[in-house]
PDB file of C-alpha atoms in Angstrom:
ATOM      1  CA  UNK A   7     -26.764  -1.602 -43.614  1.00 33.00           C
ATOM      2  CA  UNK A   8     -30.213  -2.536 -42.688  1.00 30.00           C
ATOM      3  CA  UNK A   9     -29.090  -6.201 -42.368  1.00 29.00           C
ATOM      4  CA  UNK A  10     -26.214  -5.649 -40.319  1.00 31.00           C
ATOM      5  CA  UNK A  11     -28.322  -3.506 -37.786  1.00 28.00           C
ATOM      6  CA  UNK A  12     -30.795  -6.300 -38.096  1.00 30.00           C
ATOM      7  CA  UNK A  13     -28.023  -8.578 -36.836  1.00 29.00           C
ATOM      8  CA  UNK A  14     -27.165  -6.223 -34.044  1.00 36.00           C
ATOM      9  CA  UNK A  15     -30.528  -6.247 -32.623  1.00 35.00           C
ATOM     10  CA  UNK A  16     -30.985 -10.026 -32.760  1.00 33.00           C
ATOM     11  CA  UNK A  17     -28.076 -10.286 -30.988  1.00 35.00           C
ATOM     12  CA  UNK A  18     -29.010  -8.393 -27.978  1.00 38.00           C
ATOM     13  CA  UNK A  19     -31.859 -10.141 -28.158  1.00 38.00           C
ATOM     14  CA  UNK A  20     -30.107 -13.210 -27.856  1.00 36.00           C
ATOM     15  CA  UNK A  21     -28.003 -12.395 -24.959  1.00 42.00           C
ATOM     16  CA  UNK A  22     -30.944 -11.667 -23.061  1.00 42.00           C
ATOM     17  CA  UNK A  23     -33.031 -14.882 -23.647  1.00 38.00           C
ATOM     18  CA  UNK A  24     -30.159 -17.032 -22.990  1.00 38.00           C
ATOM     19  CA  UNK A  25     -28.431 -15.381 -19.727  1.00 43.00           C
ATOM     20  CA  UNK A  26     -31.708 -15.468 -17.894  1.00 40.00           C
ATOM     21  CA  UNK A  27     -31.578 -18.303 -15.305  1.00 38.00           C
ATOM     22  CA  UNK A  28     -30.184 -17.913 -11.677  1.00 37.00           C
ATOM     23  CA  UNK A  29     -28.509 -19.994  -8.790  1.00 38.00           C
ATOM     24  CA  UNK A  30     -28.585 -18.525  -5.508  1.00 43.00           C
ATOM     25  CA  UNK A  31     -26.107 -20.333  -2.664  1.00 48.00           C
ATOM     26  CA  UNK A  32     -23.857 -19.529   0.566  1.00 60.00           C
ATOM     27  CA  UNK A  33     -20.391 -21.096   1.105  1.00 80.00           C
ATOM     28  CA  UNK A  34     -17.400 -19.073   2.084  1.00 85.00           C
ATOM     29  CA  UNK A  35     -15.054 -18.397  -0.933  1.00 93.00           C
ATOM     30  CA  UNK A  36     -11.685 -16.657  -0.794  1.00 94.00           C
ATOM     31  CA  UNK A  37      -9.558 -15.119  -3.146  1.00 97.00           C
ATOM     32  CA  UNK A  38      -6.577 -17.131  -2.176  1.00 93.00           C
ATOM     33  CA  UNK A  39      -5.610 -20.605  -1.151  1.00 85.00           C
ATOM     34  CA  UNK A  40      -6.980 -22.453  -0.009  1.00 89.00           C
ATOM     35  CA  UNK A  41     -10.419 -21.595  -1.233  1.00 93.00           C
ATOM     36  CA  UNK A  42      -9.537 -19.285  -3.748  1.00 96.00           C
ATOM     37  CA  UNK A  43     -10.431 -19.042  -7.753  1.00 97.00           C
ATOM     38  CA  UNK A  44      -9.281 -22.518  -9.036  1.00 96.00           C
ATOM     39  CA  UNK A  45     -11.036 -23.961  -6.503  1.00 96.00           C
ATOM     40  CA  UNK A  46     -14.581 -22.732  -6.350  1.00 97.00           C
ATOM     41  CA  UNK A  47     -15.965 -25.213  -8.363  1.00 97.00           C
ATOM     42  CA  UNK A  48     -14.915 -27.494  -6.048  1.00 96.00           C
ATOM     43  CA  UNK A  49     -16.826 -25.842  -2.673  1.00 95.00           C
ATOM     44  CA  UNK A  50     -20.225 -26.428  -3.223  1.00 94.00           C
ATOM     45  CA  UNK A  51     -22.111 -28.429  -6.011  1.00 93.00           C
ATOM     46  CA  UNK A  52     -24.052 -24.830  -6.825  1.00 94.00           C
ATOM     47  CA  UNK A  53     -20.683 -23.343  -7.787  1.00 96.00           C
ATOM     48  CA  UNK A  54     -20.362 -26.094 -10.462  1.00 96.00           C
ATOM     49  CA  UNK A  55     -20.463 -23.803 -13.504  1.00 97.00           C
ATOM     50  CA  UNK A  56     -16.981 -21.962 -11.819  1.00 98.00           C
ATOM     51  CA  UNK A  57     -15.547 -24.712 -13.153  1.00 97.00           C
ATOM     52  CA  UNK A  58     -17.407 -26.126 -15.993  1.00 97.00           C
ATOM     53  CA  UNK A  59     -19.009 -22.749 -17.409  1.00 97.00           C
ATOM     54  CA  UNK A  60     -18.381 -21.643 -21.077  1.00 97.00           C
ATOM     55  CA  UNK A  61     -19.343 -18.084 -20.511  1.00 98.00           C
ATOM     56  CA  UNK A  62     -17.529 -17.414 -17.657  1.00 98.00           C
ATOM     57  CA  UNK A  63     -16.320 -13.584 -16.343  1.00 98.00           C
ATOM     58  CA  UNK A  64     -14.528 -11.732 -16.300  1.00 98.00           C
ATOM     59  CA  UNK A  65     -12.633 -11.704 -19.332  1.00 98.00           C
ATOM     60  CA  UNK A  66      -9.643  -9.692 -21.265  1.00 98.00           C
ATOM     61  CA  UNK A  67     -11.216  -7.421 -24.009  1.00 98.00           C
ATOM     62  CA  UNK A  68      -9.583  -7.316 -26.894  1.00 98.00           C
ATOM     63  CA  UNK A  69     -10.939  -3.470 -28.709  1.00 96.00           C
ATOM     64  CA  UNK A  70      -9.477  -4.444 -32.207  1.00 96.00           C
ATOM     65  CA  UNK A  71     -11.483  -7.394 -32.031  1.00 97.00           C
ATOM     66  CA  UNK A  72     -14.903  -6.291 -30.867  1.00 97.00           C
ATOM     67  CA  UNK A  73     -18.007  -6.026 -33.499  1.00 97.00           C
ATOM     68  CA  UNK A  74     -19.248  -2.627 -33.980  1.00 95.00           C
ATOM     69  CA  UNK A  75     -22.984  -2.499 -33.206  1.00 93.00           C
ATOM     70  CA  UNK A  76     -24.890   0.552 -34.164  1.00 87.00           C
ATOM     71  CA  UNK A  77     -27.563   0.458 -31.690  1.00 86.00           C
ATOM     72  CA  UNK A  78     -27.430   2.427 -28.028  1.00 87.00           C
ATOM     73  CA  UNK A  79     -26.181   0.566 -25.285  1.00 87.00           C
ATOM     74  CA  UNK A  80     -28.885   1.703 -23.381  1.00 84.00           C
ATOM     75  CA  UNK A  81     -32.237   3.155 -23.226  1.00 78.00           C
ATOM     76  CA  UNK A  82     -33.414   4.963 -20.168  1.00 79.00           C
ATOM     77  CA  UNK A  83     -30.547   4.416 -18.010  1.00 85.00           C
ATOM     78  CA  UNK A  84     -32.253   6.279 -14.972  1.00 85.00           C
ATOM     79  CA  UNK A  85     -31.402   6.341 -11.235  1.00 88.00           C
ATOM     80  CA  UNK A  86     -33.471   7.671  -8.573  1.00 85.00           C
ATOM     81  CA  UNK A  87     -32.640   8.804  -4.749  1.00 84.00           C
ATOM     82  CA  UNK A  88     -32.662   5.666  -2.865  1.00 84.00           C
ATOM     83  CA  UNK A  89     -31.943   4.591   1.031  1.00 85.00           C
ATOM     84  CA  UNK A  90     -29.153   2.164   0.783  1.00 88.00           C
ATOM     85  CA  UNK A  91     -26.771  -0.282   3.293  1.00 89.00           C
ATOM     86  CA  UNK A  92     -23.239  -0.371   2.702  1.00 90.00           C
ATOM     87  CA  UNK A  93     -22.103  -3.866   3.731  1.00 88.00           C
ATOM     88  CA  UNK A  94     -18.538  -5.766   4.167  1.00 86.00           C
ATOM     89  CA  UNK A  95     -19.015  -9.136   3.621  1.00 82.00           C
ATOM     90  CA  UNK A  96     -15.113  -9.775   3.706  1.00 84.00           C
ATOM     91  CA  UNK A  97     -14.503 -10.470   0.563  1.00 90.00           C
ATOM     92  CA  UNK A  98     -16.264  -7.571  -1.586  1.00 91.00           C
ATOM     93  CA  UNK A  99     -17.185  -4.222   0.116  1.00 91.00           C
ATOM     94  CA  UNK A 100     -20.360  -2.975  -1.584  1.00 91.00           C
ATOM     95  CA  UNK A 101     -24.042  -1.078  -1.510  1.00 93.00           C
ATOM     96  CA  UNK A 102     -27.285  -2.831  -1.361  1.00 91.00           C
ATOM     97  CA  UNK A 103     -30.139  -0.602  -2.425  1.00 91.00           C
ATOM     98  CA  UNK A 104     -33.138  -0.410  -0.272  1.00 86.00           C
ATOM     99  CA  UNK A 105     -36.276   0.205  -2.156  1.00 81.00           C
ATOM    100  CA  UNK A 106     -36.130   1.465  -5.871  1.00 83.00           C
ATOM    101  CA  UNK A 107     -33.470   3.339  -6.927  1.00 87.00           C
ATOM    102  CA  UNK A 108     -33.987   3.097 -10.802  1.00 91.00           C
ATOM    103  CA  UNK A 109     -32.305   1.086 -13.376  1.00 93.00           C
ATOM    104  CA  UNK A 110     -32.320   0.769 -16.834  1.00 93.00           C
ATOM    105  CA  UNK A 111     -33.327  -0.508 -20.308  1.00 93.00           C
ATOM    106  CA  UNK A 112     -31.583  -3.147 -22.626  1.00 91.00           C
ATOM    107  CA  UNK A 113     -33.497  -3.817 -25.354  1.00 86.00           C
ATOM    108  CA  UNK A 114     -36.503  -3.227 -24.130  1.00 87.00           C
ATOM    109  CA  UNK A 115     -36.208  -5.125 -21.413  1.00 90.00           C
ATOM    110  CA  UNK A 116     -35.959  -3.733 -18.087  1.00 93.00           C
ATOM    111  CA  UNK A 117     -33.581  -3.888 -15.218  1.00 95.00           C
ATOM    112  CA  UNK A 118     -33.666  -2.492 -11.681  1.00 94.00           C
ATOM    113  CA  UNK A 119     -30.422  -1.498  -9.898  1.00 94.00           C
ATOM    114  CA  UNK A 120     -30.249  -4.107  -6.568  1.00 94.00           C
ATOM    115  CA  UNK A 121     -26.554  -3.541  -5.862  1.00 94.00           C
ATOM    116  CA  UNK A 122     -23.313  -1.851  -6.536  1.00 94.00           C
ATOM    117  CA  UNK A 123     -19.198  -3.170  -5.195  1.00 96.00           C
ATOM    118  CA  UNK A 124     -15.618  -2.998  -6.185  1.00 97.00           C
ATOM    119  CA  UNK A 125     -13.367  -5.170  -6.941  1.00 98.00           C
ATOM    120  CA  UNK A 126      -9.383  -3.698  -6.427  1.00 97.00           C
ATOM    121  CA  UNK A 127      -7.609  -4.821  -9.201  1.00 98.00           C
ATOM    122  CA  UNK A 128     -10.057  -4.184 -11.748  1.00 98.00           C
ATOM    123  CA  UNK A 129     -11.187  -8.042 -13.143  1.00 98.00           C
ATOM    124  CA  UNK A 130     -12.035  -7.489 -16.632  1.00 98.00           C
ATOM    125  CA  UNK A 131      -8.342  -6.374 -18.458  1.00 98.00           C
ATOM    126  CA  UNK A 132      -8.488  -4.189 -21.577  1.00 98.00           C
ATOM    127  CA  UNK A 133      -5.729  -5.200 -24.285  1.00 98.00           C
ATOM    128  CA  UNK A 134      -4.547  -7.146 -21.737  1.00 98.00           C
ATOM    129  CA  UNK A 135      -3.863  -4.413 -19.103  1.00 98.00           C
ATOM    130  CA  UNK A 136      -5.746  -5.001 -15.475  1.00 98.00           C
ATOM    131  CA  UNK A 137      -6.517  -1.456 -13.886  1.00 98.00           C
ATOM    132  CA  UNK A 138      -6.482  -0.640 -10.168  1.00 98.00           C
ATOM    133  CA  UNK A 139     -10.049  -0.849  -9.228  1.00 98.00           C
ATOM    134  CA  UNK A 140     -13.169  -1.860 -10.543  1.00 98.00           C
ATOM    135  CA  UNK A 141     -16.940  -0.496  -9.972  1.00 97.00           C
ATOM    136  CA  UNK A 142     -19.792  -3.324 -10.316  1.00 97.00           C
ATOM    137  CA  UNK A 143     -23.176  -1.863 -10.976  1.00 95.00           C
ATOM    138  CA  UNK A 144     -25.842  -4.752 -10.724  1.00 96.00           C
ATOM    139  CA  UNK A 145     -29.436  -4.583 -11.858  1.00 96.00           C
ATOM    140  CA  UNK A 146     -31.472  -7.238 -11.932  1.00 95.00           C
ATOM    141  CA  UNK A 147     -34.676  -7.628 -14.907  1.00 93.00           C
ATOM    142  CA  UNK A 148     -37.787  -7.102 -13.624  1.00 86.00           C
ATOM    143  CA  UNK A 149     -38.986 -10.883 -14.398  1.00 87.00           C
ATOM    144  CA  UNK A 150     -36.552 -11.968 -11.916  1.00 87.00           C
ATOM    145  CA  UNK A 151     -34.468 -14.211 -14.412  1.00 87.00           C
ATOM    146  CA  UNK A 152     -31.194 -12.712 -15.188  1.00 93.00           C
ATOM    147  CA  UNK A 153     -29.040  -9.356 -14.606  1.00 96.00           C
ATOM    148  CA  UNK A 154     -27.279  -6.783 -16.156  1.00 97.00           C
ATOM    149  CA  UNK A 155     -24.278  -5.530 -14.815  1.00 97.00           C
ATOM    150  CA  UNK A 156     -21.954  -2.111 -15.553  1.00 96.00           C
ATOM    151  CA  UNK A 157     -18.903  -2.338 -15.146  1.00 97.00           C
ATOM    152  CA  UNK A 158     -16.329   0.976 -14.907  1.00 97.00           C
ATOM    153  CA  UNK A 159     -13.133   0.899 -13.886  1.00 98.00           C
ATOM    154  CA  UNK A 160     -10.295   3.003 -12.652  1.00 98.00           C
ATOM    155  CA  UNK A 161      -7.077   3.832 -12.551  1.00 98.00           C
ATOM    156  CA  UNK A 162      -5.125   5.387 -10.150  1.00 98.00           C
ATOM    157  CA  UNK A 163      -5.105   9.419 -10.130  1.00 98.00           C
ATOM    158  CA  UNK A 164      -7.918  11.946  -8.432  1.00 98.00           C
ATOM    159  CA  UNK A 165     -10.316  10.677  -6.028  1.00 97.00           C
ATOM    160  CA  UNK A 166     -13.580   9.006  -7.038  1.00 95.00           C
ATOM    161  CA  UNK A 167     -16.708  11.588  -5.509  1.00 92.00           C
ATOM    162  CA  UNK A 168     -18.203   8.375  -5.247  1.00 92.00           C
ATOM    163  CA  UNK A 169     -16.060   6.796  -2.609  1.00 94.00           C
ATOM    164  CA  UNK A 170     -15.953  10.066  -1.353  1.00 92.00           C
ATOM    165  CA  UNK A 171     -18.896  10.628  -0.442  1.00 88.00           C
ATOM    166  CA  UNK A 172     -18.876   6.896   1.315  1.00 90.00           C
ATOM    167  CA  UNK A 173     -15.971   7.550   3.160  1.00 91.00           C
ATOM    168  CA  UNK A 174     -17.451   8.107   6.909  1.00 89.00           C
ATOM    169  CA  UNK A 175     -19.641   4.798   6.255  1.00 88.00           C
ATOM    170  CA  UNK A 176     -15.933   2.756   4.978  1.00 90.00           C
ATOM    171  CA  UNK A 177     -14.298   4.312   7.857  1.00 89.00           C
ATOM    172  CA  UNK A 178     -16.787   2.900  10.496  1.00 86.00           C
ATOM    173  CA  UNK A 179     -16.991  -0.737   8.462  1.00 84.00           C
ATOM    174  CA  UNK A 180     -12.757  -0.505   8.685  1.00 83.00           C
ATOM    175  CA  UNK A 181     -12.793   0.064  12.778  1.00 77.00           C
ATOM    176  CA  UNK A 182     -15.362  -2.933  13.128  1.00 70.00           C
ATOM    177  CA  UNK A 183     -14.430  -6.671  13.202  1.00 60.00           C
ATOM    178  CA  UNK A 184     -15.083  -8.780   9.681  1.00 62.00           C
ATOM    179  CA  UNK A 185     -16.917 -11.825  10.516  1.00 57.00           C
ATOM    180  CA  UNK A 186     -16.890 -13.888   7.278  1.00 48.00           C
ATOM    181  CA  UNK A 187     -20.506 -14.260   6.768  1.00 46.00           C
ATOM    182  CA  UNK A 188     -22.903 -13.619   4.483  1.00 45.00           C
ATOM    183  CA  UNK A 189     -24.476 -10.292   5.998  1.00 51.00           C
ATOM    184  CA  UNK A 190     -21.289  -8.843   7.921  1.00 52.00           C
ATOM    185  CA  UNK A 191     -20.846  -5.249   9.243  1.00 57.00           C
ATOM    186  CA  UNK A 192     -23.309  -2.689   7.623  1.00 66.00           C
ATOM    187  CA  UNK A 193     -23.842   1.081   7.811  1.00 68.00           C
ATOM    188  CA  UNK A 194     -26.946   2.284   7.000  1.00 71.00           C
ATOM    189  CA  UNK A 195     -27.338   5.497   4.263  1.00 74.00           C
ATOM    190  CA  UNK A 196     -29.639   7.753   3.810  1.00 71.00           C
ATOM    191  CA  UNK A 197     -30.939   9.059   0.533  1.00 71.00           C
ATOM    192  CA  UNK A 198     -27.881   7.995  -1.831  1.00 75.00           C
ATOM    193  CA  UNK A 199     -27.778   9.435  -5.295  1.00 74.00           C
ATOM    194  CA  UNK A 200     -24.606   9.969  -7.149  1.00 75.00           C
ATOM    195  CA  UNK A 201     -24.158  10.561 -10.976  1.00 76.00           C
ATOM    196  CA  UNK A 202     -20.669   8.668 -10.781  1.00 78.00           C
ATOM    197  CA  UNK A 203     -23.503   5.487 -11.591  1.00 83.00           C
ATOM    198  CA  UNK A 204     -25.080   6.990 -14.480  1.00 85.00           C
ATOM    199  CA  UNK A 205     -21.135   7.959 -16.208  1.00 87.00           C
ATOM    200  CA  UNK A 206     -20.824   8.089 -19.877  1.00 88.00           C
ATOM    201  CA  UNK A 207     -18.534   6.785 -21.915  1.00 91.00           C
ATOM    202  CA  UNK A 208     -17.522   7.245 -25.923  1.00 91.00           C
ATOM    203  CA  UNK A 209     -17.538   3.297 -26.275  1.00 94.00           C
ATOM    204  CA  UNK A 210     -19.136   0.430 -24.319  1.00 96.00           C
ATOM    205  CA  UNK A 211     -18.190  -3.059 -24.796  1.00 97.00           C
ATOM    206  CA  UNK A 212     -20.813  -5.919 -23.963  1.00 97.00           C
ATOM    207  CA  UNK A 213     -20.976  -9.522 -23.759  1.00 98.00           C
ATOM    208  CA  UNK A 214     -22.830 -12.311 -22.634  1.00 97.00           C
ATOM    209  CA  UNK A 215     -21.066 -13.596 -19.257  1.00 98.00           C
ATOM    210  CA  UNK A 216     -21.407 -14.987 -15.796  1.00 98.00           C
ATOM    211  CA  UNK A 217     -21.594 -13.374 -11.926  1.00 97.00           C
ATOM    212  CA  UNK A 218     -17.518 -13.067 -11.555  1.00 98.00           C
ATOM    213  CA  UNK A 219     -18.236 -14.515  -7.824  1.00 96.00           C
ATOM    214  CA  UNK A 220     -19.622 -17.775  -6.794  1.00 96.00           C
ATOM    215  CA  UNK A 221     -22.148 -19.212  -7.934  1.00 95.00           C
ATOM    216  CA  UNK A 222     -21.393 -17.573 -11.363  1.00 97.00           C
ATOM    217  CA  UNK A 223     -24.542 -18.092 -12.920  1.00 95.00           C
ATOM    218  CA  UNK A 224     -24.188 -17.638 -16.574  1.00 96.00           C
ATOM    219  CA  UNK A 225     -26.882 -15.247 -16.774  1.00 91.00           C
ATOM    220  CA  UNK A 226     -25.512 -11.581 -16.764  1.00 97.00           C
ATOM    221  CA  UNK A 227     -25.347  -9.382 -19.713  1.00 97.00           C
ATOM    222  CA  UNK A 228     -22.163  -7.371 -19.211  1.00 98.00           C
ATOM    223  CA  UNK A 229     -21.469  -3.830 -20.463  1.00 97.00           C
ATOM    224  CA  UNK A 230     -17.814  -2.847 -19.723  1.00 98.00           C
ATOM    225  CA  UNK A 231     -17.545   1.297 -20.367  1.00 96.00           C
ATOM    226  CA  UNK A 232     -14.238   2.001 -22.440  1.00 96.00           C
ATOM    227  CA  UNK A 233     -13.400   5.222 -20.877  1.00 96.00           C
ATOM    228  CA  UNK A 234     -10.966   4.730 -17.327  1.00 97.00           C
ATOM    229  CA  UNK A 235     -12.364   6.764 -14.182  1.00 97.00           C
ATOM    230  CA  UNK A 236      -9.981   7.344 -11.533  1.00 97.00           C
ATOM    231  CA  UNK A 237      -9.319   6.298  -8.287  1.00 98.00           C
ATOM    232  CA  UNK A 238      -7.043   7.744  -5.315  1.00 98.00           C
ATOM    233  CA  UNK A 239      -4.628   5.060  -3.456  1.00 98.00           C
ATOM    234  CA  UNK A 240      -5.587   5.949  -0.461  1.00 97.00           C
ATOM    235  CA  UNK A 241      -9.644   5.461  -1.600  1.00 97.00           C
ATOM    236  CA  UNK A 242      -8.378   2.052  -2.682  1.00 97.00           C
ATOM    237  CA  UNK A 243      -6.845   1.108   0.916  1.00 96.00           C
ATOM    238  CA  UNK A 244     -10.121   2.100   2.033  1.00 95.00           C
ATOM    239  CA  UNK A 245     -12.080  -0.348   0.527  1.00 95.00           C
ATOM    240  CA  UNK A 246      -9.064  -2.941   1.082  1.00 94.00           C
ATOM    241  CA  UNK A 247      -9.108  -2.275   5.081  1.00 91.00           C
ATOM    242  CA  UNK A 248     -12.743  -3.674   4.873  1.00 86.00           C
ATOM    243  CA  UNK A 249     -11.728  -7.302   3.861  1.00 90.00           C
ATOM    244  CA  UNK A 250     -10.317 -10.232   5.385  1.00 90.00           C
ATOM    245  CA  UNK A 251      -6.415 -10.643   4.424  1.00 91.00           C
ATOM    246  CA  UNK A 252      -7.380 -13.738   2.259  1.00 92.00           C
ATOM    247  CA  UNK A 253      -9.450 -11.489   0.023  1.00 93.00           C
ATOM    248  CA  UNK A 254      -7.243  -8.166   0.010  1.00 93.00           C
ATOM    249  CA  UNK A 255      -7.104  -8.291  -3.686  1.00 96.00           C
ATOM    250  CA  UNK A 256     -10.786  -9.402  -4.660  1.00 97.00           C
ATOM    251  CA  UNK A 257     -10.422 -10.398  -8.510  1.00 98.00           C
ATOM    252  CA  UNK A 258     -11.310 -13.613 -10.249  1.00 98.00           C
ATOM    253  CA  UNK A 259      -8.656 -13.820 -13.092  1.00 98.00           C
ATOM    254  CA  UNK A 260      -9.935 -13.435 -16.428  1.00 98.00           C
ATOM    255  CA  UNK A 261     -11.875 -16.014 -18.511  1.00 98.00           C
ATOM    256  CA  UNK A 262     -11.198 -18.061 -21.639  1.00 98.00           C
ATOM    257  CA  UNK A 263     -13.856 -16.314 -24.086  1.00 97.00           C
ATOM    258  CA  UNK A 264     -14.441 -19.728 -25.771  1.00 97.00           C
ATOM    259  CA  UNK A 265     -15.690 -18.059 -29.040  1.00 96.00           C
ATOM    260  CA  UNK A 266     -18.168 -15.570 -27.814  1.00 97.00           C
ATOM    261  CA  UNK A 267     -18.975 -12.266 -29.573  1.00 97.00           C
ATOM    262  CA  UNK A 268     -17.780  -8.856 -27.821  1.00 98.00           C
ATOM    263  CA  UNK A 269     -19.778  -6.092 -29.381  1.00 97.00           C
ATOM    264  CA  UNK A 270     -18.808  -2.108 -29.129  1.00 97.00           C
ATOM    265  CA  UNK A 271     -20.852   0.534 -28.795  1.00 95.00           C
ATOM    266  CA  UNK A 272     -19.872   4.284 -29.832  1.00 90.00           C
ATOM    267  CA  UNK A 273     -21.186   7.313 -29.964  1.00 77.00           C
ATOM    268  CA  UNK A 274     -18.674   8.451 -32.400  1.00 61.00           C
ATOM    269  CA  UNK A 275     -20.165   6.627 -35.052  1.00 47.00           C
TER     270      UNK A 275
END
């Protein structure tokens, strides 16, 4: 026992000193033709690891075939009341923190929360299944190298309090005009806290992977929860109306794994 759990923490470990290096660049990408997925490699010599990468995201999860780790996912997964901007930027509809707004701890190592957007389908599948909507929460470690990203998605059924809650800001981004750039239409909030980003879940699933947009850096240590939220249709047209028709559907496809580890974390255990 002591060796596996040994194992477990070298691994983490691992994930963290390799997925810390960044690329930063901006050139329009769709999600269809004709500068969709297969051909972002292709746009800019930044985006090269779209193409070429070997720990690409998103990616299907296979749950029979994950390695139990007996760690915690996390340690001090904390958020704080924080000002925030939600922006369209035509292809992803999302919320850029303004200040701190707390983050959390993998490992010991610590990330701040920069970020959070959807992607409608969900991008990573479980068992092969791709869900109706996906939540991207994005933190970035403190030493500016790499990021840690949760990921929850959704299926459809109740409405999200989230989105809820957003739903005046999405409105007025929806009546405004979507100029593909990279800071389109914003609405400024004011004091946004919602427990919806610190959710639970009975299993977690990490991996080391990649930003699922361009330029996806391979630096991003992704932790996938195992339980599905839900998600109204109508919340989902919402964030749809937002985008420009060529990126209606905003998901990469899934990712050949090319032999990397999945690990699970659960409390039952």
């Amino acid at each position: 026992m002591a060796t596996r759990i040994s194992f477990s923490a070298f691994f983490v470990s691992f994930l963290l000193s390799v997925a810390c290096a960044h690329d930063q660049e901006g050139v329009k990408f769709t999600y269809s033709s004709p500068n969709g997925p297969d051909k972002w490699g292709s746009l800019s010599q930044g985006y090269h690891a779209c193409s070429e990468g070997k720990s690409q995201s998103p990616i299907d999860i296979k749950t029979r075939e994950a390695v139990k780790n007996n760690g915690d996912a996390f340690s001090n997964r904390n958020y704080s009341p924080s000002n925030a901007t939600l922006v369209s930027h035509c292809n992803a509809i999302g919320v850029k923190i303004v200040g701190s707004g707390g983050g959390l701890s993998i490992d010991g190592k610590q990330f701040t929360l920069k970020q959070f957007h959807w992607h409608t389908p969900s991008e990573h599948l479980i068992d092969g299944v791709q869900y109706d909507a996906e939540l991207h929460i994005v933190h970035q470690s403190d030493d500016g190298q790499c990021y840690a990203v949760v990921g929850i998605i959704f299926k459809y059924g109740p409405p999200d309090p989230l989105i809820s809650k957003l739903q005046q800001g999405l409105e007025e981004l929806a009546n405004g005009n979507c100029r593909p750039v990279l800071e389109g239409p914003h609405v400024t909030l004011d004091n946004l806290y919602d427990t919806v980003l610190e959710k639970t879940s009975q299993s977690y699933y990490r991996y080391l992977g990649s930003l699922t947009t361009p330029p996806c850096s391979e630096n991003v240590v992704w932790t996938v929860l195992g339980e599905v939220s839900t998600i109204s249709k109508e919340q989902v047209e919402l964030l749809k109306s937002t985008l420009e028709v060529e990126s209606k559907s905003n998901s990469r496809p899934a990712q050949a794994l090319n032999g990397r580890q999945v690990s699970v974390y659960s409390k039952a255990n």
